[in-house]
PDB file of C-alpha atoms in Angstrom:
ATOM      1  CA  ALA A   1     175.801-274.469 118.119  1.00 60.00           C
ATOM      2  CA  GLN A   2     177.341-271.060 118.116  1.00 68.00           C
ATOM      3  CA  LYS A   3     177.667-269.652 121.606  1.00 91.00           C
ATOM      4  CA  ILE A   4     178.285-266.108 120.338  1.00 95.00           C
ATOM      5  CA  THR A   5     176.507-264.819 117.288  1.00 95.00           C
ATOM      6  CA  GLN A   6     177.198-261.514 115.579  1.00 96.00           C
ATOM      7  CA  THR A   7     174.737-261.297 112.707  1.00 94.00           C
ATOM      8  CA  GLN A   8     176.175-258.233 110.980  1.00 94.00           C
ATOM      9  CA  PRO A   9     179.306-259.046 108.977  1.00 92.00           C
ATOM     10  CA  GLY A  10     179.629-255.444 107.929  1.00 94.00           C
ATOM     11  CA  MET A  11     178.018-252.044 108.635  1.00 95.00           C
ATOM     12  CA  PHE A  12     178.231-248.562 107.094  1.00 96.00           C
ATOM     13  CA  VAL A  13     177.260-245.619 109.290  1.00 96.00           C
ATOM     14  CA  GLN A  14     177.426-241.886 108.750  1.00 97.00           C
ATOM     15  CA  GLU A  15     179.756-239.936 110.989  1.00 97.00           C
ATOM     16  CA  LYS A  16     178.162-238.614 114.080  1.00 97.00           C
ATOM     17  CA  GLU A  17     175.294-241.048 114.058  1.00 97.00           C
ATOM     18  CA  ALA A  18     174.824-243.654 116.808  1.00 97.00           C
ATOM     19  CA  VAL A  19     175.464-247.267 115.824  1.00 97.00           C
ATOM     20  CA  THR A  20     174.379-250.520 117.463  1.00 98.00           C
ATOM     21  CA  LEU A  21     176.393-253.751 116.920  1.00 98.00           C
ATOM     22  CA  ASP A  22     174.441-256.905 117.599  1.00 98.00           C
ATOM     23  CA  CYS A  23     175.564-259.781 119.789  1.00 98.00           C
ATOM     24  CA  THR A  24     173.580-262.720 120.989  1.00 97.00           C
ATOM     25  CA  TYR A  25     174.848-265.515 123.176  1.00 97.00           C
ATOM     26  CA  ASP A  26     173.921-268.902 124.319  1.00 95.00           C
ATOM     27  CA  THR A  27     174.746-270.269 127.753  1.00 93.00           C
ATOM     28  CA  SER A  28     173.115-272.300 130.541  1.00 91.00           C
ATOM     29  CA  ASP A  29     175.653-270.990 133.122  1.00 89.00           C
ATOM     30  CA  PRO A  30     173.937-268.464 135.407  1.00 90.00           C
ATOM     31  CA  SER A  31     177.223-266.671 135.879  1.00 89.00           C
ATOM     32  CA  TYR A  32     179.035-265.212 132.898  1.00 91.00           C
ATOM     33  CA  GLY A  33     180.599-262.072 131.605  1.00 91.00           C
ATOM     34  CA  LEU A  34     180.332-260.368 128.197  1.00 94.00           C
ATOM     35  CA  PHE A  35     183.089-258.333 126.499  1.00 94.00           C
ATOM     36  CA  TRP A  36     183.417-256.114 123.540  1.00 97.00           C
ATOM     37  CA  TYR A  37     186.748-255.598 121.789  1.00 96.00           C
ATOM     38  CA  LYS A  38     187.706-253.329 118.942  1.00 97.00           C
ATOM     39  CA  GLN A  39     190.344-254.239 116.355  1.00 96.00           C
ATOM     40  CA  PRO A  40     191.567-251.387 114.132  1.00 95.00           C
ATOM     41  CA  SER A  41     193.345-252.121 110.820  1.00 92.00           C
ATOM     42  CA  SER A  42     196.687-252.144 112.702  1.00 91.00           C
ATOM     43  CA  GLY A  43     195.607-255.481 114.267  1.00 91.00           C
ATOM     44  CA  GLU A  44     195.773-254.876 118.057  1.00 91.00           C
ATOM     45  CA  MET A  45     192.749-255.888 120.160  1.00 94.00           C
ATOM     46  CA  ILE A  46     191.448-253.147 122.334  1.00 94.00           C
ATOM     47  CA  PHE A  47     189.133-253.854 125.237  1.00 93.00           C
ATOM     48  CA  LEU A  48     186.065-251.625 125.260  1.00 95.00           C
ATOM     49  CA  ILE A  49     183.452-252.715 127.764  1.00 95.00           C
ATOM     50  CA  TYR A  50     182.362-255.488 130.106  1.00 93.00           C
ATOM     51  CA  GLN A  51     179.024-256.652 131.489  1.00 94.00           C
ATOM     52  CA  GLY A  52     178.539-259.256 134.151  1.00 92.00           C
ATOM     53  CA  SER A  53     175.418-261.444 134.175  1.00 93.00           C
ATOM     54  CA  TYR A  54     174.482-260.288 137.587  1.00 92.00           C
ATOM     55  CA  ASP A  55     175.053-256.603 136.955  1.00 91.00           C
ATOM     56  CA  GLN A  56     171.743-254.669 137.510  1.00 89.00           C
ATOM     57  CA  GLN A  57     172.687-251.752 135.204  1.00 94.00           C
ATOM     58  CA  ASN A  58     173.881-251.588 131.700  1.00 95.00           C
ATOM     59  CA  ALA A  59     177.622-250.990 131.386  1.00 94.00           C
ATOM     60  CA  THR A  60     178.966-247.611 130.021  1.00 95.00           C
ATOM     61  CA  GLU A  61     182.360-246.436 129.153  1.00 94.00           C
ATOM     62  CA  GLY A  62     182.488-243.014 127.602  1.00 96.00           C
ATOM     63  CA  ARG A  63     180.739-243.210 124.149  1.00 97.00           C
ATOM     64  CA  TYR A  64     180.246-247.020 124.469  1.00 97.00           C
ATOM     65  CA  SER A  65     177.311-248.606 126.202  1.00 97.00           C
ATOM     66  CA  LEU A  66     176.140-252.150 126.374  1.00 97.00           C
ATOM     67  CA  ASN A  67     172.381-252.791 125.883  1.00 96.00           C
ATOM     68  CA  PHE A  68     172.078-255.974 128.012  1.00 96.00           C
ATOM     69  CA  GLN A  69     168.846-257.795 127.661  1.00 96.00           C
ATOM     70  CA  LYS A  70     169.362-260.922 129.728  1.00 95.00           C
ATOM     71  CA  ALA A  71     166.034-262.665 128.929  1.00 95.00           C
ATOM     72  CA  ARG A  72     166.763-262.361 125.222  1.00 96.00           C
ATOM     73  CA  LYS A  73     170.458-263.213 125.779  1.00 96.00           C
ATOM     74  CA  SER A  74     171.440-260.171 123.918  1.00 97.00           C
ATOM     75  CA  ALA A  75     174.431-257.857 124.610  1.00 97.00           C
ATOM     76  CA  ASN A  76     174.485-255.166 121.876  1.00 98.00           C
ATOM     77  CA  LEU A  77     177.201-252.521 121.755  1.00 98.00           C
ATOM     78  CA  VAL A  78     176.050-248.997 121.217  1.00 98.00           C
ATOM     79  CA  ILE A  79     178.464-246.327 120.057  1.00 97.00           C
ATOM     80  CA  SER A  80     177.114-242.742 120.359  1.00 95.00           C
ATOM     81  CA  ALA A  81     178.205-240.018 118.082  1.00 95.00           C
ATOM     82  CA  SER A  82     180.351-242.168 115.845  1.00 96.00           C
ATOM     83  CA  GLN A  83     183.746-240.887 114.643  1.00 97.00           C
ATOM     84  CA  LEU A  84     185.985-241.855 111.676  1.00 97.00           C
ATOM     85  CA  GLY A  85     188.304-243.518 114.104  1.00 96.00           C
ATOM     86  CA  ASP A  86     185.580-245.929 115.088  1.00 98.00           C
ATOM     87  CA  SER A  87     186.110-247.749 111.845  1.00 98.00           C
ATOM     88  CA  ALA A  88     187.324-251.175 112.831  1.00 97.00           C
ATOM     89  CA  MET A  89     186.345-254.750 113.477  1.00 96.00           C
ATOM     90  CA  TYR A  90     184.343-255.326 116.612  1.00 97.00           C
ATOM     91  CA  PHE A  91     184.208-258.612 118.489  1.00 97.00           C
ATOM     92  CA  CYS A  92     181.835-259.776 121.127  1.00 96.00           C
ATOM     93  CA  ALA A  93     183.127-262.492 123.613  1.00 94.00           C
ATOM     94  CA  MET A  94     181.771-264.401 126.549  1.00 92.00           C
ATOM     95  CA  ARG A  95     183.353-266.021 129.602  1.00 89.00           C
ATOM     96  CA  GLU A  96     181.361-268.614 131.489  1.00 86.00           C
ATOM     97  CA  MET A  97     182.238-269.491 135.134  1.00 78.00           C
ATOM     98  CA  ASP A  98     182.566-273.162 134.123  1.00 73.00           C
ATOM     99  CA  SER A  99     184.623-272.372 130.902  1.00 68.00           C
ATOM    100  CA  ASN A 100     188.182-273.196 132.035  1.00 66.00           C
ATOM    101  CA  TYR A 101     188.721-269.362 132.041  1.00 66.00           C
ATOM    102  CA  GLN A 102     188.548-268.990 128.221  1.00 78.00           C
ATOM    103  CA  LEU A 103     186.813-266.371 126.289  1.00 86.00           C
ATOM    104  CA  ILE A 104     184.468-267.573 123.501  1.00 90.00           C
ATOM    105  CA  TRP A 105     184.552-265.230 120.572  1.00 92.00           C
ATOM    106  CA  GLY A 106     182.025-264.113 117.952  1.00 94.00           C
ATOM    107  CA  ALA A 107     182.935-263.824 114.267  1.00 93.00           C
ATOM    108  CA  GLY A 108     183.082-260.022 114.335  1.00 95.00           C
ATOM    109  CA  THR A 109     181.458-257.048 112.682  1.00 97.00           C
ATOM    110  CA  LYS A 110     183.306-254.771 110.312  1.00 96.00           C
ATOM    111  CA  LEU A 111     182.232-251.162 110.978  1.00 97.00           C
ATOM    112  CA  ILE A 112     182.972-248.425 108.513  1.00 97.00           C
ATOM    113  CA  ILE A 113     182.170-244.802 109.390  1.00 97.00           C
ATOM    114  CA  LYS A 114     181.447-242.629 106.380  1.00 96.00           C
ATOM    115  CA  PRO A 115     182.421-238.893 106.402  1.00 94.00           C
TER     116      PRO A 115
ATOM    117  CA  ASP B   1     204.232-249.883 131.877  1.00 67.00           C
ATOM    118  CA  GLY B   2     202.908-253.431 131.886  1.00 74.00           C
ATOM    119  CA  GLY B   3     201.849-255.209 128.713  1.00 92.00           C
ATOM    120  CA  ILE B   4     202.481-257.878 126.202  1.00 95.00           C
ATOM    121  CA  THR B   5     205.251-257.789 123.601  1.00 96.00           C
ATOM    122  CA  GLN B   6     205.096-259.826 120.485  1.00 97.00           C
ATOM    123  CA  SER B   7     207.946-260.067 118.160  1.00 95.00           C
ATOM    124  CA  PRO B   8     208.672-259.832 115.254  1.00 95.00           C
ATOM    125  CA  LYS B   9     205.912-257.687 113.902  1.00 95.00           C
ATOM    126  CA  TYR B  10     206.344-259.117 110.390  1.00 95.00           C
ATOM    127  CA  LEU B  11     207.813-262.579 109.636  1.00 94.00           C
ATOM    128  CA  PHE B  12     208.433-264.297 106.428  1.00 92.00           C
ATOM    129  CA  ARG B  13     208.861-268.116 106.261  1.00 89.00           C
ATOM    130  CA  LYS B  14     210.100-270.305 103.470  1.00 89.00           C
ATOM    131  CA  GLU B  15     208.311-273.526 102.602  1.00 85.00           C
ATOM    132  CA  GLY B  16     209.472-276.311 105.015  1.00 85.00           C
ATOM    133  CA  GLN B  17     210.878-274.028 107.731  1.00 90.00           C
ATOM    134  CA  ASN B  18     209.996-273.867 111.308  1.00 93.00           C
ATOM    135  CA  VAL B  19     209.593-270.433 112.753  1.00 95.00           C
ATOM    136  CA  THR B  20     209.125-269.153 116.365  1.00 96.00           C
ATOM    137  CA  LEU B  21     206.947-266.278 117.391  1.00 97.00           C
ATOM    138  CA  SER B  22     207.783-264.637 120.624  1.00 98.00           C
ATOM    139  CA  CYS B  23     205.295-263.467 123.307  1.00 98.00           C
ATOM    140  CA  GLU B  24     206.412-261.961 126.598  1.00 98.00           C
ATOM    141  CA  GLN B  25     204.237-260.364 129.266  1.00 97.00           C
ATOM    142  CA  ASN B  26     205.147-258.423 132.417  1.00 96.00           C
ATOM    143  CA  LEU B  27     201.624-258.229 133.802  1.00 93.00           C
ATOM    144  CA  ASN B  28     202.105-261.138 136.178  1.00 92.00           C
ATOM    145  CA  HIS B  29     199.248-262.937 134.450  1.00 92.00           C
ATOM    146  CA  ASP B  30     198.853-266.642 134.917  1.00 91.00           C
ATOM    147  CA  ALA B  31     197.198-267.614 131.675  1.00 92.00           C
ATOM    148  CA  MET B  32     198.453-267.051 128.144  1.00 94.00           C
ATOM    149  CA  TYR B  33     196.911-267.816 124.851  1.00 94.00           C
ATOM    150  CA  TRP B  34     197.689-267.940 121.179  1.00 97.00           C
ATOM    151  CA  TYR B  35     195.248-267.129 118.430  1.00 96.00           C
ATOM    152  CA  ARG B  36     195.266-267.296 114.712  1.00 96.00           C
ATOM    153  CA  GLN B  37     193.297-264.771 112.662  1.00 94.00           C
ATOM    154  CA  ASP B  38     192.744-265.097 108.869  1.00 92.00           C
ATOM    155  CA  PRO B  39     191.785-262.023 106.858  1.00 86.00           C
ATOM    156  CA  GLY B  40     188.250-260.791 107.710  1.00 81.00           C
ATOM    157  CA  GLN B  41     187.755-263.650 110.161  1.00 85.00           C
ATOM    158  CA  GLY B  42     187.458-264.086 113.870  1.00 87.00           C
ATOM    159  CA  LEU B  43     189.963-265.561 116.331  1.00 92.00           C
ATOM    160  CA  ARG B  44     190.750-269.220 116.498  1.00 92.00           C
ATOM    161  CA  LEU B  45     192.452-270.654 119.537  1.00 93.00           C
ATOM    162  CA  ILE B  46     195.754-272.549 118.868  1.00 96.00           C
ATOM    163  CA  TYR B  47     197.102-273.244 122.377  1.00 96.00           C
ATOM    164  CA  TYR B  48     196.735-271.909 125.893  1.00 94.00           C
ATOM    165  CA  SER B  49     198.535-272.290 129.208  1.00 94.00           C
ATOM    166  CA  GLN B  50     197.327-271.532 132.699  1.00 90.00           C
ATOM    167  CA  ILE B  51     200.512-272.436 134.567  1.00 92.00           C
ATOM    168  CA  VAL B  52     204.180-272.875 133.887  1.00 95.00           C
ATOM    169  CA  ASN B  53     205.199-276.115 132.233  1.00 96.00           C
ATOM    170  CA  ASP B  54     201.612-276.912 131.235  1.00 95.00           C
ATOM    171  CA  PHE B  55     199.610-276.091 128.214  1.00 96.00           C
ATOM    172  CA  GLN B  56     196.520-277.258 126.446  1.00 94.00           C
ATOM    173  CA  LYS B  57     195.559-277.584 122.734  1.00 95.00           C
ATOM    174  CA  GLY B  58     192.945-275.278 121.393  1.00 93.00           C
ATOM    175  CA  ASP B  59     190.785-275.765 118.293  1.00 90.00           C
ATOM    176  CA  ILE B  60     193.584-275.651 115.628  1.00 95.00           C
ATOM    177  CA  ALA B  61     196.743-276.961 117.356  1.00 96.00           C
ATOM    178  CA  GLU B  62     197.918-279.222 114.450  1.00 95.00           C
ATOM    179  CA  GLY B  63     201.170-277.890 112.986  1.00 95.00           C
ATOM    180  CA  TYR B  64     201.946-275.663 115.988  1.00 97.00           C
ATOM    181  CA  SER B  65     203.874-276.286 119.115  1.00 97.00           C
ATOM    182  CA  VAL B  66     204.457-274.119 122.354  1.00 98.00           C
ATOM    183  CA  SER B  67     206.383-274.090 125.554  1.00 97.00           C
ATOM    184  CA  ARG B  68     205.880-272.387 128.851  1.00 97.00           C
ATOM    185  CA  GLU B  69     209.139-272.557 130.761  1.00 97.00           C
ATOM    186  CA  LYS B  70     208.581-269.158 132.384  1.00 96.00           C
ATOM    187  CA  LYS B  71     205.465-267.358 133.566  1.00 96.00           C
ATOM    188  CA  GLU B  72     206.319-264.416 131.373  1.00 97.00           C
ATOM    189  CA  SER B  73     206.986-266.202 128.157  1.00 98.00           C
ATOM    190  CA  PHE B  74     204.868-268.260 125.771  1.00 98.00           C
ATOM    191  CA  PRO B  75     206.641-268.769 122.408  1.00 98.00           C
ATOM    192  CA  LEU B  76     204.725-270.326 119.430  1.00 98.00           C
ATOM    193  CA  THR B  77     206.576-272.428 116.814  1.00 97.00           C
ATOM    194  CA  VAL B  78     204.954-272.730 113.530  1.00 95.00           C
ATOM    195  CA  THR B  79     206.273-276.024 112.128  1.00 93.00           C
ATOM    196  CA  SER B  80     206.525-277.239 108.616  1.00 88.00           C
ATOM    197  CA  ALA B  81     203.620-279.568 109.248  1.00 87.00           C
ATOM    198  CA  GLN B  82     201.332-276.470 109.216  1.00 88.00           C
ATOM    199  CA  LYS B  83     200.443-276.368 105.572  1.00 85.00           C
ATOM    200  CA  ASN B  84     198.813-272.910 105.400  1.00 90.00           C
ATOM    201  CA  PRO B  85     200.551-270.754 108.092  1.00 92.00           C
ATOM    202  CA  THR B  86     200.020-267.313 106.484  1.00 94.00           C
ATOM    203  CA  ALA B  87     197.969-265.466 108.992  1.00 96.00           C
ATOM    204  CA  PHE B  88     197.928-262.950 111.695  1.00 96.00           C
ATOM    205  CA  TYR B  89     198.948-264.326 115.101  1.00 97.00           C
ATOM    206  CA  LEU B  90     197.761-262.790 118.433  1.00 97.00           C
ATOM    207  CA  CYS B  91     199.072-263.529 121.841  1.00 97.00           C
ATOM    208  CA  ALA B  92     196.965-262.782 124.880  1.00 95.00           C
ATOM    209  CA  SER B  93     197.212-263.116 128.648  1.00 93.00           C
ATOM    210  CA  SER B  94     194.790-262.897 131.583  1.00 90.00           C
ATOM    211  CA  LEU B  95     194.543-263.532 135.284  1.00 84.00           C
ATOM    212  CA  ILE B  96     193.001-266.728 136.429  1.00 77.00           C
ATOM    213  CA  PRO B  97     189.831-265.071 137.540  1.00 65.00           C
ATOM    214  CA  GLN B  98     187.746-265.611 140.660  1.00 62.00           C
ATOM    215  CA  GLY B  99     184.810-264.449 138.606  1.00 65.00           C
ATOM    216  CA  THR B 100     183.944-263.733 135.093  1.00 66.00           C
ATOM    217  CA  GLY B 101     185.155-260.195 134.988  1.00 70.00           C
ATOM    218  CA  TYR B 102     188.607-260.535 133.730  1.00 73.00           C
ATOM    219  CA  GLY B 103     189.223-260.240 129.996  1.00 81.00           C
ATOM    220  CA  TYR B 104     192.385-260.604 127.975  1.00 88.00           C
ATOM    221  CA  THR B 105     195.198-258.313 127.304  1.00 91.00           C
ATOM    222  CA  PHE B 106     196.558-258.635 123.848  1.00 94.00           C
ATOM    223  CA  GLY B 107     199.815-258.147 122.127  1.00 95.00           C
ATOM    224  CA  SER B 108     200.100-256.148 118.911  1.00 95.00           C
ATOM    225  CA  GLY B 109     200.361-259.348 116.841  1.00 96.00           C
ATOM    226  CA  THR B 110     202.643-260.950 114.317  1.00 97.00           C
ATOM    227  CA  ARG B 111     201.917-261.088 110.660  1.00 96.00           C
ATOM    228  CA  LEU B 112     203.389-264.309 109.185  1.00 95.00           C
ATOM    229  CA  THR B 113     203.728-264.786 105.487  1.00 94.00           C
ATOM    230  CA  VAL B 114     204.979-267.847 103.502  1.00 88.00           C
ATOM    231  CA  VAL B 115     207.202-266.995 100.648  1.00 85.00           C
TER     232      VAL B 115
END
């Protein structure tokens, strides 16, 4: 079974609109962390935001926020006021405490911002 | 500044040749990873290492080999046994975390093409 599911292979969003990228996860480990990375067309992977399973508040980093719904096992990335430079692949990943320190990756969502 | 350096950025391989991709980090990270990414796809783990002189196979290790003689270096050899090596290769590193909050730092990648 997939541990990280990103159901949106691709999305088109108008510039300046907010966008939500979906991520659901599956784990029985009570202690885990969730990450979002951005991959522009140049290929490098850029860390965006992290949420720990015990964190009481949703993580925020500038225009990025993570809508963490623990009971639903959902960790959606919200980008406010989208910009043309936000066009990229976005990957959700999870680290479980009992995972031998590895990140488990989703398949990614390709986001295209339209001017 | 600390980071991960992958070289070369582009690499062309003839059929039947072995080629080696370089990955060097000066972050004092314990763990290092190699991923393969095909166009429009997610990341697939080839090999990882958590300590010098030790490494483990990932999901797609066949046709690849690695070494970890120094903490800073984790080169990947794509052997002639790898029948379809054309892909984008990403190297990453991380601390061995006490918790779940440590993500990966990535290099800028090597694009390998068989000619």
